[in-house]
């Protein structure tokens, strides 16, 4: 959505892209003491902040498991596409780890360190992403003067950068996830102009994955389904009718 915004002169840039992921469910294995069997429970995938399966993000860090928040991966960096990169205390299995440092071993070569009040991840490009203690992204910076900052309010996010641009993301209450993006206002030409995108949802009772055979879960989950994204020109948009979602359990 919109353009990529260059920041500074060292190659730092950022943009807002709406991603749909093929993984819609998280799974846990649950022991049933009454019969000694292991049963599978399915939960809506975590990090979907623009409807079931959709996300609009600049990245986040999951410091620990949190089933209620849909985080079934601990010590994981989740990039803008939703891809997860687990961090461990060793870059290679035969190299002694460094105290207070964690690394990815999937070829992305990310390095995590804990700082006062949060976390920082260093990227091979030289970028540094700073997160609060809960893993929310607070800052993206280069090694020079380029900066992107994110400020969180109850029902909105404000994104500013060192080029004096300001963008806004407004949130709305939705079932299961709590909040979802309701609108995106991007800084446009002219200084005070904005390019506005609006998101429309329909709440729907979605059957759980057919792999779910655990008695402790309900047959359906009420979830927000993204049905439309309006564009700044006012006359067009992306329509995603309910018929485009496959909502059968098997």
JSON list of C-alpha atoms in Angstrom, two decimals:
[
{"chain": "A", "resi": 1, "resn": "UNK", "atom": "CA", "xyz": [0.00, 0.00, 0.00]},
{"chain": "A", "resi": 2, "resn": "UNK", "atom": "CA", "xyz": [1.58, 3.27, -1.06]},
{"chain": "A", "resi": 3, "resn": "UNK", "atom": "CA", "xyz": [5.27, 3.67, -1.83]},
{"chain": "A", "resi": 4, "resn": "UNK", "atom": "CA", "xyz": [8.47, 2.77, 0.00]},
{"chain": "A", "resi": 5, "resn": "UNK", "atom": "CA", "xyz": [9.83, 5.74, 1.89]},
{"chain": "A", "resi": 6, "resn": "UNK", "atom": "CA", "xyz": [13.61, 6.34, 1.74]},
{"chain": "A", "resi": 7, "resn": "UNK", "atom": "CA", "xyz": [15.17, 7.62, 4.95]},
{"chain": "A", "resi": 8, "resn": "UNK", "atom": "CA", "xyz": [18.61, 9.23, 5.10]},
{"chain": "A", "resi": 9, "resn": "UNK", "atom": "CA", "xyz": [21.31, 8.42, 2.60]},
{"chain": "A", "resi": 10, "resn": "UNK", "atom": "CA", "xyz": [22.51, 5.02, 3.81]},
{"chain": "A", "resi": 11, "resn": "UNK", "atom": "CA", "xyz": [19.87, 2.87, 2.11]},
{"chain": "A", "resi": 12, "resn": "UNK", "atom": "CA", "xyz": [17.28, 2.70, 4.89]},
{"chain": "A", "resi": 13, "resn": "UNK", "atom": "CA", "xyz": [13.68, 2.56, 3.64]},
{"chain": "A", "resi": 14, "resn": "UNK", "atom": "CA", "xyz": [10.32, 1.26, 4.82]},
{"chain": "A", "resi": 15, "resn": "UNK", "atom": "CA", "xyz": [6.85, 0.64, 3.47]},
{"chain": "A", "resi": 16, "resn": "UNK", "atom": "CA", "xyz": [3.43, -0.72, 4.36]},
{"chain": "A", "resi": 17, "resn": "UNK", "atom": "CA", "xyz": [2.52, -3.99, 2.67]},
{"chain": "A", "resi": 18, "resn": "UNK", "atom": "CA", "xyz": [-0.58, -6.05, 3.35]},
{"chain": "A", "resi": 19, "resn": "UNK", "atom": "CA", "xyz": [0.37, -9.74, 3.47]},
{"chain": "A", "resi": 20, "resn": "UNK", "atom": "CA", "xyz": [-1.79, -12.85, 3.42]},
{"chain": "A", "resi": 21, "resn": "UNK", "atom": "CA", "xyz": [-0.22, -15.98, 4.88]},
{"chain": "A", "resi": 22, "resn": "UNK", "atom": "CA", "xyz": [-0.91, -19.58, 3.99]},
{"chain": "A", "resi": 23, "resn": "UNK", "atom": "CA", "xyz": [-0.65, -20.66, 7.63]},
{"chain": "A", "resi": 24, "resn": "UNK", "atom": "CA", "xyz": [-4.00, -19.95, 9.25]},
{"chain": "A", "resi": 25, "resn": "UNK", "atom": "CA", "xyz": [-3.86, -22.18, 12.32]},
{"chain": "A", "resi": 26, "resn": "UNK", "atom": "CA", "xyz": [-1.51, -22.88, 15.19]},
{"chain": "A", "resi": 27, "resn": "UNK", "atom": "CA", "xyz": [-1.53, -26.35, 16.74]},
{"chain": "A", "resi": 28, "resn": "UNK", "atom": "CA", "xyz": [-0.85, -27.70, 20.22]},
{"chain": "A", "resi": 29, "resn": "UNK", "atom": "CA", "xyz": [-0.65, -31.29, 21.42]},
{"chain": "A", "resi": 30, "resn": "UNK", "atom": "CA", "xyz": [-2.72, -31.97, 24.54]},
{"chain": "A", "resi": 31, "resn": "UNK", "atom": "CA", "xyz": [-2.61, -35.01, 26.79]},
{"chain": "A", "resi": 32, "resn": "UNK", "atom": "CA", "xyz": [-6.02, -36.35, 27.82]},
{"chain": "A", "resi": 33, "resn": "UNK", "atom": "CA", "xyz": [-5.56, -38.12, 31.18]},
{"chain": "A", "resi": 34, "resn": "UNK", "atom": "CA", "xyz": [-8.94, -39.90, 31.01]},
{"chain": "A", "resi": 35, "resn": "UNK", "atom": "CA", "xyz": [-7.83, -42.12, 28.13]},
{"chain": "A", "resi": 36, "resn": "UNK", "atom": "CA", "xyz": [-4.09, -41.43, 27.87]},
{"chain": "A", "resi": 37, "resn": "UNK", "atom": "CA", "xyz": [-4.40, -40.08, 24.33]},
{"chain": "A", "resi": 38, "resn": "UNK", "atom": "CA", "xyz": [-2.76, -37.05, 22.70]},
{"chain": "A", "resi": 39, "resn": "UNK", "atom": "CA", "xyz": [-5.21, -34.70, 21.01]},
{"chain": "A", "resi": 40, "resn": "UNK", "atom": "CA", "xyz": [-4.59, -31.78, 18.64]},
{"chain": "A", "resi": 41, "resn": "UNK", "atom": "CA", "xyz": [-6.04, -28.32, 19.27]},
{"chain": "A", "resi": 42, "resn": "UNK", "atom": "CA", "xyz": [-6.13, -25.63, 16.58]},
{"chain": "A", "resi": 43, "resn": "UNK", "atom": "CA", "xyz": [-6.04, -21.88, 17.23]},
{"chain": "A", "resi": 44, "resn": "UNK", "atom": "CA", "xyz": [-6.15, -18.93, 14.81]},
{"chain": "A", "resi": 45, "resn": "UNK", "atom": "CA", "xyz": [-2.65, -17.92, 13.73]},
{"chain": "A", "resi": 46, "resn": "UNK", "atom": "CA", "xyz": [-1.03, -15.17, 15.78]},
{"chain": "A", "resi": 47, "resn": "UNK", "atom": "CA", "xyz": [-0.03, -11.74, 14.49]},
{"chain": "A", "resi": 48, "resn": "UNK", "atom": "CA", "xyz": [-3.00, -11.35, 12.14]},
{"chain": "A", "resi": 49, "resn": "UNK", "atom": "CA", "xyz": [-3.90, -7.69, 12.67]},
{"chain": "A", "resi": 50, "resn": "UNK", "atom": "CA", "xyz": [-5.84, -7.08, 9.44]},
{"chain": "A", "resi": 51, "resn": "UNK", "atom": "CA", "xyz": [-8.32, -9.93, 9.54]},
{"chain": "A", "resi": 52, "resn": "UNK", "atom": "CA", "xyz": [-7.95, -13.71, 9.65]},
{"chain": "A", "resi": 53, "resn": "UNK", "atom": "CA", "xyz": [-4.70, -14.56, 7.87]},
{"chain": "A", "resi": 54, "resn": "UNK", "atom": "CA", "xyz": [-3.83, -10.96, 7.02]},
{"chain": "A", "resi": 55, "resn": "UNK", "atom": "CA", "xyz": [-1.17, -8.73, 8.58]},
{"chain": "A", "resi": 56, "resn": "UNK", "atom": "CA", "xyz": [0.10, -5.16, 8.17]},
{"chain": "A", "resi": 57, "resn": "UNK", "atom": "CA", "xyz": [3.36, -4.88, 10.06]},
{"chain": "A", "resi": 58, "resn": "UNK", "atom": "CA", "xyz": [6.90, -3.54, 10.06]},
{"chain": "A", "resi": 59, "resn": "UNK", "atom": "CA", "xyz": [8.01, -6.55, 12.10]},
{"chain": "A", "resi": 60, "resn": "UNK", "atom": "CA", "xyz": [7.74, -7.71, 15.70]},
{"chain": "A", "resi": 61, "resn": "UNK", "atom": "CA", "xyz": [9.60, -9.83, 18.25]},
{"chain": "A", "resi": 62, "resn": "UNK", "atom": "CA", "xyz": [8.02, -12.61, 20.27]},
{"chain": "A", "resi": 63, "resn": "UNK", "atom": "CA", "xyz": [10.13, -13.01, 23.42]},
{"chain": "A", "resi": 64, "resn": "UNK", "atom": "CA", "xyz": [8.10, -15.90, 24.80]},
{"chain": "A", "resi": 65, "resn": "UNK", "atom": "CA", "xyz": [5.17, -18.22, 24.23]},
{"chain": "A", "resi": 66, "resn": "UNK", "atom": "CA", "xyz": [1.77, -16.60, 24.73]},
{"chain": "A", "resi": 67, "resn": "UNK", "atom": "CA", "xyz": [-1.14, -18.80, 23.67]},
{"chain": "A", "resi": 68, "resn": "UNK", "atom": "CA", "xyz": [-3.74, -16.11, 24.41]},
{"chain": "A", "resi": 69, "resn": "UNK", "atom": "CA", "xyz": [-1.99, -13.74, 21.99]},
{"chain": "A", "resi": 70, "resn": "UNK", "atom": "CA", "xyz": [-1.53, -16.50, 19.43]},
{"chain": "A", "resi": 71, "resn": "UNK", "atom": "CA", "xyz": [2.23, -16.61, 19.93]},
{"chain": "A", "resi": 72, "resn": "UNK", "atom": "CA", "xyz": [3.28, -20.25, 19.69]},
{"chain": "A", "resi": 73, "resn": "UNK", "atom": "CA", "xyz": [6.91, -19.43, 18.89]},
{"chain": "A", "resi": 74, "resn": "UNK", "atom": "CA", "xyz": [9.18, -18.07, 21.63]},
{"chain": "A", "resi": 75, "resn": "UNK", "atom": "CA", "xyz": [12.36, -16.05, 20.96]},
{"chain": "A", "resi": 76, "resn": "UNK", "atom": "CA", "xyz": [11.19, -15.45, 17.40]},
{"chain": "A", "resi": 77, "resn": "UNK", "atom": "CA", "xyz": [11.51, -12.44, 15.12]},
{"chain": "A", "resi": 78, "resn": "UNK", "atom": "CA", "xyz": [8.44, -12.16, 12.89]},
{"chain": "A", "resi": 79, "resn": "UNK", "atom": "CA", "xyz": [9.10, -10.11, 9.78]},
{"chain": "A", "resi": 80, "resn": "UNK", "atom": "CA", "xyz": [6.62, -8.02, 7.82]},
{"chain": "A", "resi": 81, "resn": "UNK", "atom": "CA", "xyz": [5.49, -11.02, 5.75]},
{"chain": "A", "resi": 82, "resn": "UNK", "atom": "CA", "xyz": [4.77, -13.12, 8.83]},
{"chain": "A", "resi": 83, "resn": "UNK", "atom": "CA", "xyz": [7.82, -15.36, 8.37]},
{"chain": "A", "resi": 84, "resn": "UNK", "atom": "CA", "xyz": [9.25, -16.46, 11.70]},
{"chain": "A", "resi": 85, "resn": "UNK", "atom": "CA", "xyz": [12.94, -16.56, 12.51]},
{"chain": "A", "resi": 86, "resn": "UNK", "atom": "CA", "xyz": [13.82, -18.39, 15.71]},
{"chain": "A", "resi": 87, "resn": "UNK", "atom": "CA", "xyz": [16.80, -17.13, 17.70]},
{"chain": "A", "resi": 88, "resn": "UNK", "atom": "CA", "xyz": [19.11, -19.34, 19.73]},
{"chain": "A", "resi": 89, "resn": "UNK", "atom": "CA", "xyz": [22.13, -18.67, 21.91]},
{"chain": "A", "resi": 90, "resn": "UNK", "atom": "CA", "xyz": [24.54, -20.16, 19.37]},
{"chain": "A", "resi": 91, "resn": "UNK", "atom": "CA", "xyz": [25.25, -19.08, 15.80]},
{"chain": "A", "resi": 92, "resn": "UNK", "atom": "CA", "xyz": [26.70, -22.54, 15.12]},
{"chain": "A", "resi": 93, "resn": "UNK", "atom": "CA", "xyz": [26.29, -25.70, 17.17]},
{"chain": "A", "resi": 94, "resn": "UNK", "atom": "CA", "xyz": [30.06, -26.02, 17.68]},
{"chain": "A", "resi": 95, "resn": "UNK", "atom": "CA", "xyz": [30.65, -22.43, 18.83]},
{"chain": "A", "resi": 96, "resn": "UNK", "atom": "CA", "xyz": [30.17, -21.39, 22.43]},
{"chain": "A", "resi": 97, "resn": "UNK", "atom": "CA", "xyz": [27.33, -18.90, 22.84]},
{"chain": "A", "resi": 98, "resn": "UNK", "atom": "CA", "xyz": [27.71, -15.30, 23.99]},
{"chain": "A", "resi": 99, "resn": "UNK", "atom": "CA", "xyz": [25.99, -14.15, 27.16]},
{"chain": "A", "resi": 100, "resn": "UNK", "atom": "CA", "xyz": [23.03, -11.92, 26.36]},
{"chain": "A", "resi": 101, "resn": "UNK", "atom": "CA", "xyz": [23.20, -12.60, 22.60]},
{"chain": "A", "resi": 102, "resn": "UNK", "atom": "CA", "xyz": [20.97, -14.73, 20.38]},
{"chain": "A", "resi": 103, "resn": "UNK", "atom": "CA", "xyz": [21.24, -15.55, 16.68]},
{"chain": "A", "resi": 104, "resn": "UNK", "atom": "CA", "xyz": [19.17, -16.91, 13.81]},
{"chain": "A", "resi": 105, "resn": "UNK", "atom": "CA", "xyz": [20.49, -20.03, 12.10]},
{"chain": "A", "resi": 106, "resn": "UNK", "atom": "CA", "xyz": [18.27, -19.93, 9.00]},
{"chain": "A", "resi": 107, "resn": "UNK", "atom": "CA", "xyz": [20.62, -17.90, 6.81]},
{"chain": "A", "resi": 108, "resn": "UNK", "atom": "CA", "xyz": [19.22, -14.50, 7.75]},
{"chain": "A", "resi": 109, "resn": "UNK", "atom": "CA", "xyz": [22.07, -13.80, 10.24]},
{"chain": "A", "resi": 110, "resn": "UNK", "atom": "CA", "xyz": [20.08, -11.70, 12.67]},
{"chain": "A", "resi": 111, "resn": "UNK", "atom": "CA", "xyz": [21.59, -10.91, 16.06]},
{"chain": "A", "resi": 112, "resn": "UNK", "atom": "CA", "xyz": [19.48, -10.17, 19.12]},
{"chain": "A", "resi": 113, "resn": "UNK", "atom": "CA", "xyz": [20.55, -8.54, 22.36]},
{"chain": "A", "resi": 114, "resn": "UNK", "atom": "CA", "xyz": [18.61, -7.56, 25.44]},
{"chain": "A", "resi": 115, "resn": "UNK", "atom": "CA", "xyz": [18.76, -3.90, 26.40]},
{"chain": "A", "resi": 116, "resn": "UNK", "atom": "CA", "xyz": [17.26, -1.87, 29.22]},
{"chain": "A", "resi": 117, "resn": "UNK", "atom": "CA", "xyz": [13.48, -2.04, 28.80]},
{"chain": "A", "resi": 118, "resn": "UNK", "atom": "CA", "xyz": [13.50, -4.17, 25.68]},
{"chain": "A", "resi": 119, "resn": "UNK", "atom": "CA", "xyz": [15.40, -5.79, 22.83]},
{"chain": "A", "resi": 120, "resn": "UNK", "atom": "CA", "xyz": [17.43, -4.90, 19.74]},
{"chain": "A", "resi": 121, "resn": "UNK", "atom": "CA", "xyz": [17.94, -6.93, 16.58]},
{"chain": "A", "resi": 122, "resn": "UNK", "atom": "CA", "xyz": [20.84, -6.16, 14.26]},
{"chain": "A", "resi": 123, "resn": "UNK", "atom": "CA", "xyz": [20.49, -6.98, 10.55]},
{"chain": "A", "resi": 124, "resn": "UNK", "atom": "CA", "xyz": [23.24, -7.76, 8.00]},
{"chain": "A", "resi": 125, "resn": "UNK", "atom": "CA", "xyz": [22.32, -4.51, 6.20]},
{"chain": "A", "resi": 126, "resn": "UNK", "atom": "CA", "xyz": [23.40, -2.52, 9.26]},
{"chain": "A", "resi": 127, "resn": "UNK", "atom": "CA", "xyz": [19.85, -1.73, 10.33]},
{"chain": "A", "resi": 128, "resn": "UNK", "atom": "CA", "xyz": [18.94, -1.98, 14.01]},
{"chain": "A", "resi": 129, "resn": "UNK", "atom": "CA", "xyz": [15.36, -2.63, 15.12]},
{"chain": "A", "resi": 130, "resn": "UNK", "atom": "CA", "xyz": [14.47, -1.79, 18.71]},
{"chain": "A", "resi": 131, "resn": "UNK", "atom": "CA", "xyz": [11.53, -3.41, 20.53]},
{"chain": "A", "resi": 132, "resn": "UNK", "atom": "CA", "xyz": [9.89, -2.86, 23.89]},
{"chain": "A", "resi": 133, "resn": "UNK", "atom": "CA", "xyz": [9.79, -5.58, 26.54]},
{"chain": "A", "resi": 134, "resn": "UNK", "atom": "CA", "xyz": [6.61, -7.04, 25.01]},
{"chain": "A", "resi": 135, "resn": "UNK", "atom": "CA", "xyz": [8.19, -7.21, 21.55]},
{"chain": "A", "resi": 136, "resn": "UNK", "atom": "CA", "xyz": [6.48, -4.24, 19.87]},
{"chain": "A", "resi": 137, "resn": "UNK", "atom": "CA", "xyz": [8.66, -2.45, 17.33]},
{"chain": "A", "resi": 138, "resn": "UNK", "atom": "CA", "xyz": [9.65, 1.03, 18.56]},
{"chain": "A", "resi": 139, "resn": "UNK", "atom": "CA", "xyz": [12.42, 2.11, 16.21]},
{"chain": "A", "resi": 140, "resn": "UNK", "atom": "CA", "xyz": [14.22, 1.27, 12.98]},
{"chain": "A", "resi": 141, "resn": "UNK", "atom": "CA", "xyz": [17.54, 3.04, 12.49]},
{"chain": "A", "resi": 142, "resn": "UNK", "atom": "CA", "xyz": [20.65, 2.87, 10.36]},
{"chain": "A", "resi": 143, "resn": "UNK", "atom": "CA", "xyz": [24.22, 3.43, 11.50]},
{"chain": "A", "resi": 144, "resn": "UNK", "atom": "CA", "xyz": [24.05, 7.13, 10.75]},
{"chain": "A", "resi": 145, "resn": "UNK", "atom": "CA", "xyz": [21.09, 9.51, 11.16]},
{"chain": "A", "resi": 146, "resn": "UNK", "atom": "CA", "xyz": [18.19, 7.67, 9.54]},
{"chain": "A", "resi": 147, "resn": "UNK", "atom": "CA", "xyz": [15.34, 6.88, 11.94]},
{"chain": "A", "resi": 148, "resn": "UNK", "atom": "CA", "xyz": [11.79, 5.48, 11.90]},
{"chain": "A", "resi": 149, "resn": "UNK", "atom": "CA", "xyz": [9.82, 5.60, 15.16]},
{"chain": "A", "resi": 150, "resn": "UNK", "atom": "CA", "xyz": [6.53, 3.96, 16.12]},
{"chain": "A", "resi": 151, "resn": "UNK", "atom": "CA", "xyz": [4.37, 5.32, 18.95]},
{"chain": "A", "resi": 152, "resn": "UNK", "atom": "CA", "xyz": [1.45, 3.27, 20.26]},
{"chain": "A", "resi": 153, "resn": "UNK", "atom": "CA", "xyz": [-1.85, 4.63, 21.54]},
{"chain": "A", "resi": 154, "resn": "UNK", "atom": "CA", "xyz": [-4.97, 2.77, 22.64]},
{"chain": "A", "resi": 155, "resn": "UNK", "atom": "CA", "xyz": [-6.63, 2.82, 19.22]},
{"chain": "A", "resi": 156, "resn": "UNK", "atom": "CA", "xyz": [-3.86, 3.98, 16.88]},
{"chain": "A", "resi": 157, "resn": "UNK", "atom": "CA", "xyz": [-0.20, 3.89, 15.95]},
{"chain": "A", "resi": 158, "resn": "UNK", "atom": "CA", "xyz": [1.85, 6.87, 14.82]},
{"chain": "A", "resi": 159, "resn": "UNK", "atom": "CA", "xyz": [4.85, 6.29, 12.57]},
{"chain": "A", "resi": 160, "resn": "UNK", "atom": "CA", "xyz": [7.35, 9.13, 12.12]},
{"chain": "A", "resi": 161, "resn": "UNK", "atom": "CA", "xyz": [10.76, 9.32, 10.49]},
{"chain": "A", "resi": 162, "resn": "UNK", "atom": "CA", "xyz": [13.80, 11.55, 10.39]},
{"chain": "A", "resi": 163, "resn": "UNK", "atom": "CA", "xyz": [12.57, 13.06, 7.08]},
{"chain": "A", "resi": 164, "resn": "UNK", "atom": "CA", "xyz": [9.69, 14.61, 9.09]},
{"chain": "A", "resi": 165, "resn": "UNK", "atom": "CA", "xyz": [6.98, 12.39, 7.64]},
{"chain": "A", "resi": 166, "resn": "UNK", "atom": "CA", "xyz": [4.07, 11.18, 9.79]},
{"chain": "A", "resi": 167, "resn": "UNK", "atom": "CA", "xyz": [1.76, 8.24, 9.09]},
{"chain": "A", "resi": 168, "resn": "UNK", "atom": "CA", "xyz": [-1.20, 6.95, 11.11]},
{"chain": "A", "resi": 169, "resn": "UNK", "atom": "CA", "xyz": [-2.74, 3.52, 11.59]},
{"chain": "A", "resi": 170, "resn": "UNK", "atom": "CA", "xyz": [-6.17, 3.50, 13.24]},
{"chain": "A", "resi": 171, "resn": "UNK", "atom": "CA", "xyz": [-7.49, 0.39, 14.99]},
{"chain": "A", "resi": 172, "resn": "UNK", "atom": "CA", "xyz": [-10.94, -1.09, 15.56]},
{"chain": "A", "resi": 173, "resn": "UNK", "atom": "CA", "xyz": [-12.20, -3.71, 18.01]},
{"chain": "A", "resi": 174, "resn": "UNK", "atom": "CA", "xyz": [-12.66, -7.19, 16.50]},
{"chain": "A", "resi": 175, "resn": "UNK", "atom": "CA", "xyz": [-13.38, -10.66, 17.90]},
{"chain": "A", "resi": 176, "resn": "UNK", "atom": "CA", "xyz": [-10.56, -13.00, 18.90]},
{"chain": "A", "resi": 177, "resn": "UNK", "atom": "CA", "xyz": [-7.67, -10.66, 18.02]},
{"chain": "A", "resi": 178, "resn": "UNK", "atom": "CA", "xyz": [-8.89, -7.68, 20.03]},
{"chain": "A", "resi": 179, "resn": "UNK", "atom": "CA", "xyz": [-7.74, -5.02, 17.56]},
{"chain": "A", "resi": 180, "resn": "UNK", "atom": "CA", "xyz": [-7.38, -4.81, 13.80]},
{"chain": "A", "resi": 181, "resn": "UNK", "atom": "CA", "xyz": [-6.34, -2.09, 11.37]},
{"chain": "A", "resi": 182, "resn": "UNK", "atom": "CA", "xyz": [-9.31, 0.06, 10.37]},
{"chain": "A", "resi": 183, "resn": "UNK", "atom": "CA", "xyz": [-7.46, 2.67, 8.31]},
{"chain": "A", "resi": 184, "resn": "UNK", "atom": "CA", "xyz": [-4.01, 3.62, 7.10]},
{"chain": "A", "resi": 185, "resn": "UNK", "atom": "CA", "xyz": [-3.12, 7.27, 6.41]},
{"chain": "A", "resi": 186, "resn": "UNK", "atom": "CA", "xyz": [0.19, 7.69, 4.62]},
{"chain": "A", "resi": 187, "resn": "UNK", "atom": "CA", "xyz": [2.12, 10.91, 4.25]},
{"chain": "A", "resi": 188, "resn": "UNK", "atom": "CA", "xyz": [1.70, 12.19, 0.68]},
{"chain": "A", "resi": 189, "resn": "UNK", "atom": "CA", "xyz": [3.11, 15.00, -1.44]},
{"chain": "A", "resi": 190, "resn": "UNK", "atom": "CA", "xyz": [2.43, 18.49, -0.21]},
{"chain": "A", "resi": 191, "resn": "UNK", "atom": "CA", "xyz": [3.48, 18.12, 3.39]},
{"chain": "A", "resi": 192, "resn": "UNK", "atom": "CA", "xyz": [0.03, 18.03, 4.98]},
{"chain": "A", "resi": 193, "resn": "UNK", "atom": "CA", "xyz": [-1.67, 15.64, 2.53]},
{"chain": "A", "resi": 194, "resn": "UNK", "atom": "CA", "xyz": [-2.45, 12.01, 3.31]},
{"chain": "A", "resi": 195, "resn": "UNK", "atom": "CA", "xyz": [-3.24, 8.98, 1.19]},
{"chain": "A", "resi": 196, "resn": "UNK", "atom": "CA", "xyz": [-6.00, 7.12, 3.03]},
{"chain": "A", "resi": 197, "resn": "UNK", "atom": "CA", "xyz": [-6.82, 3.41, 2.93]},
{"chain": "A", "resi": 198, "resn": "UNK", "atom": "CA", "xyz": [-9.85, 2.00, 4.77]},
{"chain": "A", "resi": 199, "resn": "UNK", "atom": "CA", "xyz": [-10.32, -1.64, 5.82]},
{"chain": "A", "resi": 200, "resn": "UNK", "atom": "CA", "xyz": [-13.72, -3.36, 6.05]},
{"chain": "A", "resi": 201, "resn": "UNK", "atom": "CA", "xyz": [-14.36, -6.58, 7.99]},
{"chain": "A", "resi": 202, "resn": "UNK", "atom": "CA", "xyz": [-17.19, -9.03, 8.42]},
{"chain": "A", "resi": 203, "resn": "UNK", "atom": "CA", "xyz": [-17.27, -11.13, 11.58]},
{"chain": "A", "resi": 204, "resn": "UNK", "atom": "CA", "xyz": [-17.87, -14.78, 10.80]},
{"chain": "A", "resi": 205, "resn": "UNK", "atom": "CA", "xyz": [-17.95, -18.04, 12.75]},
{"chain": "A", "resi": 206, "resn": "UNK", "atom": "CA", "xyz": [-15.15, -20.01, 11.07]},
{"chain": "A", "resi": 207, "resn": "UNK", "atom": "CA", "xyz": [-14.92, -23.82, 11.51]},
{"chain": "A", "resi": 208, "resn": "UNK", "atom": "CA", "xyz": [-11.69, -24.87, 13.16]},
{"chain": "A", "resi": 209, "resn": "UNK", "atom": "CA", "xyz": [-9.09, -26.78, 11.21]},
{"chain": "A", "resi": 210, "resn": "UNK", "atom": "CA", "xyz": [-10.06, -30.36, 10.45]},
{"chain": "A", "resi": 211, "resn": "UNK", "atom": "CA", "xyz": [-6.94, -31.44, 12.36]},
{"chain": "A", "resi": 212, "resn": "UNK", "atom": "CA", "xyz": [-8.54, -30.30, 15.61]},
{"chain": "A", "resi": 213, "resn": "UNK", "atom": "CA", "xyz": [-9.82, -33.31, 17.57]},
{"chain": "A", "resi": 214, "resn": "UNK", "atom": "CA", "xyz": [-9.52, -31.86, 21.08]},
{"chain": "A", "resi": 215, "resn": "UNK", "atom": "CA", "xyz": [-12.68, -31.78, 23.21]},
{"chain": "A", "resi": 216, "resn": "UNK", "atom": "CA", "xyz": [-11.53, -28.61, 24.95]},
{"chain": "A", "resi": 217, "resn": "UNK", "atom": "CA", "xyz": [-12.02, -26.39, 21.87]},
{"chain": "A", "resi": 218, "resn": "UNK", "atom": "CA", "xyz": [-15.21, -25.15, 20.25]},
{"chain": "A", "resi": 219, "resn": "UNK", "atom": "CA", "xyz": [-16.22, -26.26, 16.76]},
{"chain": "A", "resi": 220, "resn": "UNK", "atom": "CA", "xyz": [-16.08, -22.70, 15.41]},
{"chain": "A", "resi": 221, "resn": "UNK", "atom": "CA", "xyz": [-14.24, -19.46, 16.17]},
{"chain": "A", "resi": 222, "resn": "UNK", "atom": "CA", "xyz": [-15.66, -15.99, 15.54]},
{"chain": "A", "resi": 223, "resn": "UNK", "atom": "CA", "xyz": [-13.08, -14.14, 13.44]},
{"chain": "A", "resi": 224, "resn": "UNK", "atom": "CA", "xyz": [-12.92, -10.89, 11.44]},
{"chain": "A", "resi": 225, "resn": "UNK", "atom": "CA", "xyz": [-12.65, -11.55, 7.70]},
{"chain": "A", "resi": 226, "resn": "UNK", "atom": "CA", "xyz": [-11.19, -8.76, 5.60]},
{"chain": "A", "resi": 227, "resn": "UNK", "atom": "CA", "xyz": [-13.67, -8.03, 2.80]},
{"chain": "A", "resi": 228, "resn": "UNK", "atom": "CA", "xyz": [-12.50, -4.72, 1.31]},
{"chain": "A", "resi": 229, "resn": "UNK", "atom": "CA", "xyz": [-9.62, -2.24, 1.22]},
{"chain": "A", "resi": 230, "resn": "UNK", "atom": "CA", "xyz": [-10.51, 1.14, -0.25]},
{"chain": "A", "resi": 231, "resn": "UNK", "atom": "CA", "xyz": [-7.85, 3.15, -2.07]},
{"chain": "A", "resi": 232, "resn": "UNK", "atom": "CA", "xyz": [-7.03, 6.87, -1.83]},
{"chain": "A", "resi": 233, "resn": "UNK", "atom": "CA", "xyz": [-8.66, 7.74, -5.18]},
{"chain": "A", "resi": 234, "resn": "UNK", "atom": "CA", "xyz": [-12.07, 7.06, -3.62]},
{"chain": "A", "resi": 235, "resn": "UNK", "atom": "CA", "xyz": [-13.38, 5.14, -6.59]},
{"chain": "A", "resi": 236, "resn": "UNK", "atom": "CA", "xyz": [-11.56, 1.85, -6.47]},
{"chain": "A", "resi": 237, "resn": "UNK", "atom": "CA", "xyz": [-10.43, -0.74, -4.02]},
{"chain": "A", "resi": 238, "resn": "UNK", "atom": "CA", "xyz": [-9.61, -4.35, -3.38]},
{"chain": "A", "resi": 239, "resn": "UNK", "atom": "CA", "xyz": [-12.72, -6.47, -2.85]},
{"chain": "A", "resi": 240, "resn": "UNK", "atom": "CA", "xyz": [-12.36, -9.78, -1.01]},
{"chain": "A", "resi": 241, "resn": "UNK", "atom": "CA", "xyz": [-15.87, -11.29, -0.82]},
{"chain": "A", "resi": 242, "resn": "UNK", "atom": "CA", "xyz": [-16.67, -14.01, 1.69]},
{"chain": "A", "resi": 243, "resn": "UNK", "atom": "CA", "xyz": [-16.97, -16.45, -1.22]},
{"chain": "A", "resi": 244, "resn": "UNK", "atom": "CA", "xyz": [-13.20, -16.13, -1.75]},
{"chain": "A", "resi": 245, "resn": "UNK", "atom": "CA", "xyz": [-12.54, -17.66, 1.68]},
{"chain": "A", "resi": 246, "resn": "UNK", "atom": "CA", "xyz": [-12.65, -21.45, 2.03]},
{"chain": "A", "resi": 247, "resn": "UNK", "atom": "CA", "xyz": [-14.55, -21.79, 5.27]},
{"chain": "A", "resi": 248, "resn": "UNK", "atom": "CA", "xyz": [-15.23, -25.51, 5.51]},
{"chain": "A", "resi": 249, "resn": "UNK", "atom": "CA", "xyz": [-13.67, -27.68, 8.19]},
{"chain": "A", "resi": 250, "resn": "UNK", "atom": "CA", "xyz": [-12.71, -30.48, 5.78]}
]
